Short mmCIF file of C-alpha atoms and ligand atoms in Angstrom, two decimals:
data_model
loop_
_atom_site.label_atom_id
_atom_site.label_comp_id
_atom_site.label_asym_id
_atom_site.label_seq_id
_atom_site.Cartn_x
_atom_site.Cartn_y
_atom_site.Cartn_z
CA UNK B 51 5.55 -18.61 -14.03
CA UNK B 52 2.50 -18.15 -16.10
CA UNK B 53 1.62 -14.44 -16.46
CA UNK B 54 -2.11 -13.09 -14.90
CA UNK B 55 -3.20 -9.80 -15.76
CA UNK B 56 -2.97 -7.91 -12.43
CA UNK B 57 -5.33 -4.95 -12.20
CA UNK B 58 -3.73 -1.71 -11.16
CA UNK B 59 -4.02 0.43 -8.09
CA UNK B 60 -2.93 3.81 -6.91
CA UNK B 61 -3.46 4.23 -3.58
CA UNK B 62 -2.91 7.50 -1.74
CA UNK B 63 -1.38 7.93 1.58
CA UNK B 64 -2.52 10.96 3.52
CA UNK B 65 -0.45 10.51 6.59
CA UNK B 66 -1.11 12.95 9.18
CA UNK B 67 -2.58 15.47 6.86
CA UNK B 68 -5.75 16.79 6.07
CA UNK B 69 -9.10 17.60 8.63
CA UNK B 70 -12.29 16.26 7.69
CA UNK B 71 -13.45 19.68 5.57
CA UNK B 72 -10.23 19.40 3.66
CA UNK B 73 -10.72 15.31 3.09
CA UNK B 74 -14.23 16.33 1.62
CA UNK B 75 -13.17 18.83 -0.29
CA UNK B 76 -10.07 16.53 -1.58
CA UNK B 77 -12.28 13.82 -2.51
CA UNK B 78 -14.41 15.82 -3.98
CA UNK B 79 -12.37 17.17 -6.67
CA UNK B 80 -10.41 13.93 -7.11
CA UNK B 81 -13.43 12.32 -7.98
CA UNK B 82 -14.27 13.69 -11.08
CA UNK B 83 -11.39 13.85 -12.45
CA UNK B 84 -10.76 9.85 -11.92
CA UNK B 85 -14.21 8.77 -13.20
CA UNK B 86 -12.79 7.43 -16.77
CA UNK B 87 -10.17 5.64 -15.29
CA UNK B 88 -11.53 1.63 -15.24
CA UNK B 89 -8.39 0.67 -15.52
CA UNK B 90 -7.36 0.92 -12.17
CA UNK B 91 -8.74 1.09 -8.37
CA UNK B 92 -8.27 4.25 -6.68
CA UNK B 93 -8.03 4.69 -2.87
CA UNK B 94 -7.21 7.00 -0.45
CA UNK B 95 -5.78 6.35 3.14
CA UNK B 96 -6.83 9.72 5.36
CA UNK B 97 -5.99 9.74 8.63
CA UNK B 98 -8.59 7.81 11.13
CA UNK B 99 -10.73 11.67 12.35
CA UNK B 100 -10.90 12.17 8.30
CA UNK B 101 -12.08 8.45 7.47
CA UNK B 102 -16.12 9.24 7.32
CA UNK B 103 -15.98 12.22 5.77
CA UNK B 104 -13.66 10.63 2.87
CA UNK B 105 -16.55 7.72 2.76
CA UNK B 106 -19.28 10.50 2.66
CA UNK B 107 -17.78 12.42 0.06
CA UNK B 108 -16.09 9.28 -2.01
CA UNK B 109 -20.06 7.81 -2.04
CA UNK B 110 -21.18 7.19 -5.88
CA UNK B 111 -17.38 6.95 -7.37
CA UNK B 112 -15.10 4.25 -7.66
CA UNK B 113 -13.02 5.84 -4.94
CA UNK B 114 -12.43 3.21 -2.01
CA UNK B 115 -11.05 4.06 1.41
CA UNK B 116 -8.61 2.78 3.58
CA UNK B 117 -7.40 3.24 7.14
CA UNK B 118 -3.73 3.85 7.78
CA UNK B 119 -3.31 1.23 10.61
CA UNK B 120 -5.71 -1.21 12.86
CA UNK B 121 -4.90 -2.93 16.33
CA UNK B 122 -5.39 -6.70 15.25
CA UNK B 123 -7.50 -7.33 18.60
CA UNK B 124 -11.37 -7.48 18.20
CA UNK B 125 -11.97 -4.80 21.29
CA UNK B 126 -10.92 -4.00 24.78
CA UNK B 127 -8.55 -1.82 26.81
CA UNK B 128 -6.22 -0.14 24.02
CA UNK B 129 -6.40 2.98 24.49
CA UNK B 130 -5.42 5.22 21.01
CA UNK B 131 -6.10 2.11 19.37
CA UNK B 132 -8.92 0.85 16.21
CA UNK B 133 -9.99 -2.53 15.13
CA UNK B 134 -10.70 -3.72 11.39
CA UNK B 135 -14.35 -3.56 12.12
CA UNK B 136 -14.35 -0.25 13.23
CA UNK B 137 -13.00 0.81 9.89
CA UNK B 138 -15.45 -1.25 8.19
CA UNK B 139 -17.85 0.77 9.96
CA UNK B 140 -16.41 3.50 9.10
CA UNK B 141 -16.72 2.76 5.57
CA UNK B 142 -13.00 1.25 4.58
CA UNK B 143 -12.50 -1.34 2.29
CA UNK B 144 -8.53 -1.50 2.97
CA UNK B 145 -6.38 -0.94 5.52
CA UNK B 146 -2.29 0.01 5.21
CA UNK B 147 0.18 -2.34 7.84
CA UNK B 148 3.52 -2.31 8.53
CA UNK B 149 3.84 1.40 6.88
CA UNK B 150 7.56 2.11 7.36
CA UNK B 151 7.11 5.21 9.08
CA UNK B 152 4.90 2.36 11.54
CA UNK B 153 8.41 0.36 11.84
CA UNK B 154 9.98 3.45 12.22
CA UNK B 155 8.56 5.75 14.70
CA UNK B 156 6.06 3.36 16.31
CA UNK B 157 7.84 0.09 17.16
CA UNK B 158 6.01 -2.05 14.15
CA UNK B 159 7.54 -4.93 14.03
CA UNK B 160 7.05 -8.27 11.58
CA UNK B 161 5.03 -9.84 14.02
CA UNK B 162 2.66 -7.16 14.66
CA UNK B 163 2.31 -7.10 10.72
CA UNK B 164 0.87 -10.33 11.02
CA UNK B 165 -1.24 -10.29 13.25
CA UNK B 166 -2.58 -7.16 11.61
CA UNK B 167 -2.91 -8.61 8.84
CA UNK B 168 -4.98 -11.40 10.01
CA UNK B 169 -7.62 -9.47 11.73
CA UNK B 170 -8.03 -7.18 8.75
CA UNK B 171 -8.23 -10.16 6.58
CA UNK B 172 -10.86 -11.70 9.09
CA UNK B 173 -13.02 -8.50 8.89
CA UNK B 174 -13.05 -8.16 5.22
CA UNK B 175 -10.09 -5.75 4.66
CA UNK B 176 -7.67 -5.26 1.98
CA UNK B 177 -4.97 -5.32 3.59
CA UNK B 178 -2.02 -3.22 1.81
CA UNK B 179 1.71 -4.57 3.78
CA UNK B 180 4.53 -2.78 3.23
CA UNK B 181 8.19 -3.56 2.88
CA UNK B 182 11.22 -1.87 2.35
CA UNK B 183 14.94 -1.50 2.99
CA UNK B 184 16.47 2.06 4.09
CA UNK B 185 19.53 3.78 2.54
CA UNK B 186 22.08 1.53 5.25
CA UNK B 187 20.19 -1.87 4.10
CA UNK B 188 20.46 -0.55 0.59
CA UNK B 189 24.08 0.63 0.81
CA UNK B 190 25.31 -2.51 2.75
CA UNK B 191 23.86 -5.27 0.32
CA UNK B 192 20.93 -5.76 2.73
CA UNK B 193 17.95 -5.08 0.28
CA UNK B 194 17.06 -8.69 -0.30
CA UNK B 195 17.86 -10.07 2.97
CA UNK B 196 15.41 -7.48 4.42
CA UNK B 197 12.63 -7.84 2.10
CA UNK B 198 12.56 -11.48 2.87
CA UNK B 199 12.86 -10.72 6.58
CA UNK B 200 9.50 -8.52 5.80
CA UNK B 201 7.58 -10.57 4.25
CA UNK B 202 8.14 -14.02 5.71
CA UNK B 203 7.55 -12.40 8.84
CA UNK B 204 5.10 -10.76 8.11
CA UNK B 205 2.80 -13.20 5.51
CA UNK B 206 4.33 -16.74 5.74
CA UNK B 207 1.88 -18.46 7.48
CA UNK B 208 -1.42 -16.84 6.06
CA UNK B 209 -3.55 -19.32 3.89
CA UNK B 210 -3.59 -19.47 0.20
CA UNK B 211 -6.73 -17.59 0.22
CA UNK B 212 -5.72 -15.39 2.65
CA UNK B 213 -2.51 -14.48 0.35
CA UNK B 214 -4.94 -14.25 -2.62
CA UNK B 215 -6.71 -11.33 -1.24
CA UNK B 216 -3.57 -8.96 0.27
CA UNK B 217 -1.36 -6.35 -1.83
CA UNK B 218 2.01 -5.94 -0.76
CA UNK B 219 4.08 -2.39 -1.20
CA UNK B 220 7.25 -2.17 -1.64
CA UNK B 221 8.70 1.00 -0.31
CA UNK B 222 12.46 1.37 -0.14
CA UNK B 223 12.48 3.87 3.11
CA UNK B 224 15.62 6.04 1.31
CA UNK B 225 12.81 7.02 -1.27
CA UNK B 226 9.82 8.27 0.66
CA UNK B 227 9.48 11.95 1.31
CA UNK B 228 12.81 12.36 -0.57
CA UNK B 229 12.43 13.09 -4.01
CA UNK B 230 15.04 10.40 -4.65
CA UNK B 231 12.49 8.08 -6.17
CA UNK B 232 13.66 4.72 -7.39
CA UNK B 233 14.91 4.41 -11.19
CA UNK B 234 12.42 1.98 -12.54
CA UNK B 235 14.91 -0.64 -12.94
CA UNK B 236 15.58 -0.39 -9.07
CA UNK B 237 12.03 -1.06 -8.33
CA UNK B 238 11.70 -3.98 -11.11
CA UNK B 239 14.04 -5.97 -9.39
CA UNK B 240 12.86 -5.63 -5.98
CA UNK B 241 9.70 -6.41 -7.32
CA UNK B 242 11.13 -9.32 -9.20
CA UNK B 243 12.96 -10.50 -5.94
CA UNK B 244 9.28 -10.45 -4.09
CA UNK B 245 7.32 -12.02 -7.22
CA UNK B 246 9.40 -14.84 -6.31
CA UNK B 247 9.45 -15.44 -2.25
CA UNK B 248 5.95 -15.33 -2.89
CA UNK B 249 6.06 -17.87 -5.51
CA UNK B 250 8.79 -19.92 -3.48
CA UNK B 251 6.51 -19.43 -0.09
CA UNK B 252 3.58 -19.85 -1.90
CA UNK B 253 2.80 -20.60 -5.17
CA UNK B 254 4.31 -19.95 -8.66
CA UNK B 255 -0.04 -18.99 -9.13
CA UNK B 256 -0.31 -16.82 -6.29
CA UNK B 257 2.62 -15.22 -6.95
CA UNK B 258 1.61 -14.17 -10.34
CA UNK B 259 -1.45 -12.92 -9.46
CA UNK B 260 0.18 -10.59 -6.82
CA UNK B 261 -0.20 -7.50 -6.73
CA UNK B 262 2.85 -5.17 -6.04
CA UNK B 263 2.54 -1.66 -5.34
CA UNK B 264 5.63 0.69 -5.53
CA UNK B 265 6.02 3.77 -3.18
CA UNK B 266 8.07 6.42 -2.31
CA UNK B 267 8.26 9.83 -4.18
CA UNK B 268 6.02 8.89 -6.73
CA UNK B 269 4.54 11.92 -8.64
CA UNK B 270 3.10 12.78 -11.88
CA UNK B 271 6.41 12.82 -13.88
CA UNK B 272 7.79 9.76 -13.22
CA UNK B 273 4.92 7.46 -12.87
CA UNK B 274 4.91 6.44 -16.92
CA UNK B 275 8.45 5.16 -16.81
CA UNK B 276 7.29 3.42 -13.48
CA UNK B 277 3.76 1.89 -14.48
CA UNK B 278 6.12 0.95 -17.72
CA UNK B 279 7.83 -2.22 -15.90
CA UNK B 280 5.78 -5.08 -16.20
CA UNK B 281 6.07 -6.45 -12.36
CA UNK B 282 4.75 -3.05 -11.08
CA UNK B 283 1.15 -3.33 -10.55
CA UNK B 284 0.48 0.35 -9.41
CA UNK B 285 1.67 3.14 -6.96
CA UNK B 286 1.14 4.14 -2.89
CA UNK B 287 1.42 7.88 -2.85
CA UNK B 288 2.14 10.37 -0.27
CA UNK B 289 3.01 13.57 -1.14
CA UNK B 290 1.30 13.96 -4.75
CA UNK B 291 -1.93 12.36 -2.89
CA UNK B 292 -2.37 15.91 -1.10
CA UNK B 293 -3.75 17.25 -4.19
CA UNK B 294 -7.11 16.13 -6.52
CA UNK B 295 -4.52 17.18 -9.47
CA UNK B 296 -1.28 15.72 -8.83
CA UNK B 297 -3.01 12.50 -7.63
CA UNK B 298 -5.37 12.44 -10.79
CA UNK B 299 -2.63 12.59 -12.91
CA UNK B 300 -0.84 9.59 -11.43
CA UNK B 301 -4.43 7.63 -11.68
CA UNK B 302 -4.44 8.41 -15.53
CA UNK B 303 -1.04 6.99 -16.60
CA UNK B 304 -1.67 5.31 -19.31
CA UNK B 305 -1.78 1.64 -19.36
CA UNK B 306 1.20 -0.36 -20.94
CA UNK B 307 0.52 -2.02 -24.31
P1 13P C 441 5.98 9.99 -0.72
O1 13P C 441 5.22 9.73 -2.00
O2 13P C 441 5.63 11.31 -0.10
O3 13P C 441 7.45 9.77 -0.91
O4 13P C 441 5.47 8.89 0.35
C1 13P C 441 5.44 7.56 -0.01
C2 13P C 441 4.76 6.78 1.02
O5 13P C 441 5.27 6.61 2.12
C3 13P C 441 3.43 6.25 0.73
O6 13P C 441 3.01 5.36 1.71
#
């Protein structure tokens, strides 16, 4: 497989935290203290109520937003529901599907993924699909057999420029909100063992040029040994994305030689 440089990213996750005065002030802070990193694209993911204000206050950085979720339909009778171009209204440039706490909590299924993923695609999104085993998966030999699950299910089908455009995280459930991040190595292979569905369902070019986000506990002192493995392409944050400094920090890793 011949080896593209793949730009990182460090996206941050709000969740279900933060109101719009505490999104401004957030992105306020965090912006300074990210403006010398052109290495990497920074986003953050607030919660839908928070989205504008992010926009307003991200305006004149490099800070991009994304939404958390989207309904794949264009508009209609869905109530609690947003479209892809509603975020791009709202200012987004990416959009997070198939979050595990999505699968987990709020029936999210592969299929939904897709279709997800198509309308953001359609509308201009980023779209940012996650995957991931949990601890059982993990603990009965299920990892691989899962991811592939995920991501056939999910992306199979999307057109070689379609594929070009998404990142893909890979978030092994047992890790988020834990502590118990994955040892690097842990994360290099499952990023290894996606690298190459995508080449297999793909191509060997597409493949290389993906880019593969890890997530789950990632915070300031462990992102080095992370960001050190080559098929990790950057981070999705939760936690340490709460604060300008935390998250700042895990922007300025240094790049590998
Ligand atoms: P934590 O960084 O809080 O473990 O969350 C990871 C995550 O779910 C990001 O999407």
């Amino acid at each position: 497989m011949t080896r593209q440089t793949r730009r990182r990213v460090i996206a941050g996750n709000w969740k279900m935290y933060k109101t719009q005065a505490e999104a401004r002030a957030l992105v306020s802070a965090l912006a300074p203290l990210v403006a010398q990193a052109a290495h990497c694209d920074v986003v953050v993911a607030p919660p839908f109520t928070a989205i504008v204000a992010a926009v307003e206050a991200a305006r004149g950085s490099s800070i991009a937003v994304s939404g958390q979720d989207l309904f794949w339909e264009k508009e209609g009778a869905f109530t609690g529901e947003v479209s892809a171009a509603m975020l791009v209204d709202a200012g987004c440039r990416y959009v997070i599907i198939g979050h595990s706490e999505r699968r987990q909590f709020f029936g999210e299924i592969d299929d939904s993924v897709h279709k997800k993923t198509k309308a953001a695609l359609v509308a201009g999104l980023i779209p940012i699909v996650c995957v991931g085993e949990t601890l059982q998966e993990r603990e009965s030999g299920a990892t691989e057999a899962v991811l592939d699950r995920q991501f056939r299910g999910g992306l199979a089908g999307l057109t070689p420029g379609e594929f070009s455009r998404i990142l893909v995280a890979y978030e092994p459930v047992w890790a988020i909100g834990t502590g118990r991040v994955a040892t690097p190595e842990q994360a290099a292979a499952a990023h290894g063992f996606l690298r190459e569905l995508a080449a297999s369902v793909f191509s060997a070019e597409l493949a290389s040029a993906l880019r593969i986000l890890y997530g789950g506990s990632v915070k300031p002192d462990n992102i080095a040994g992370l960001m050190a493995q080559e098929g990790l392409d950057g981070a999705l944050v939760g936690g340490a994305s709460l604060d300008a400094k935390s998250f700042a920090a895990i922007v300025n890793c240094p790049t590998r030689k």
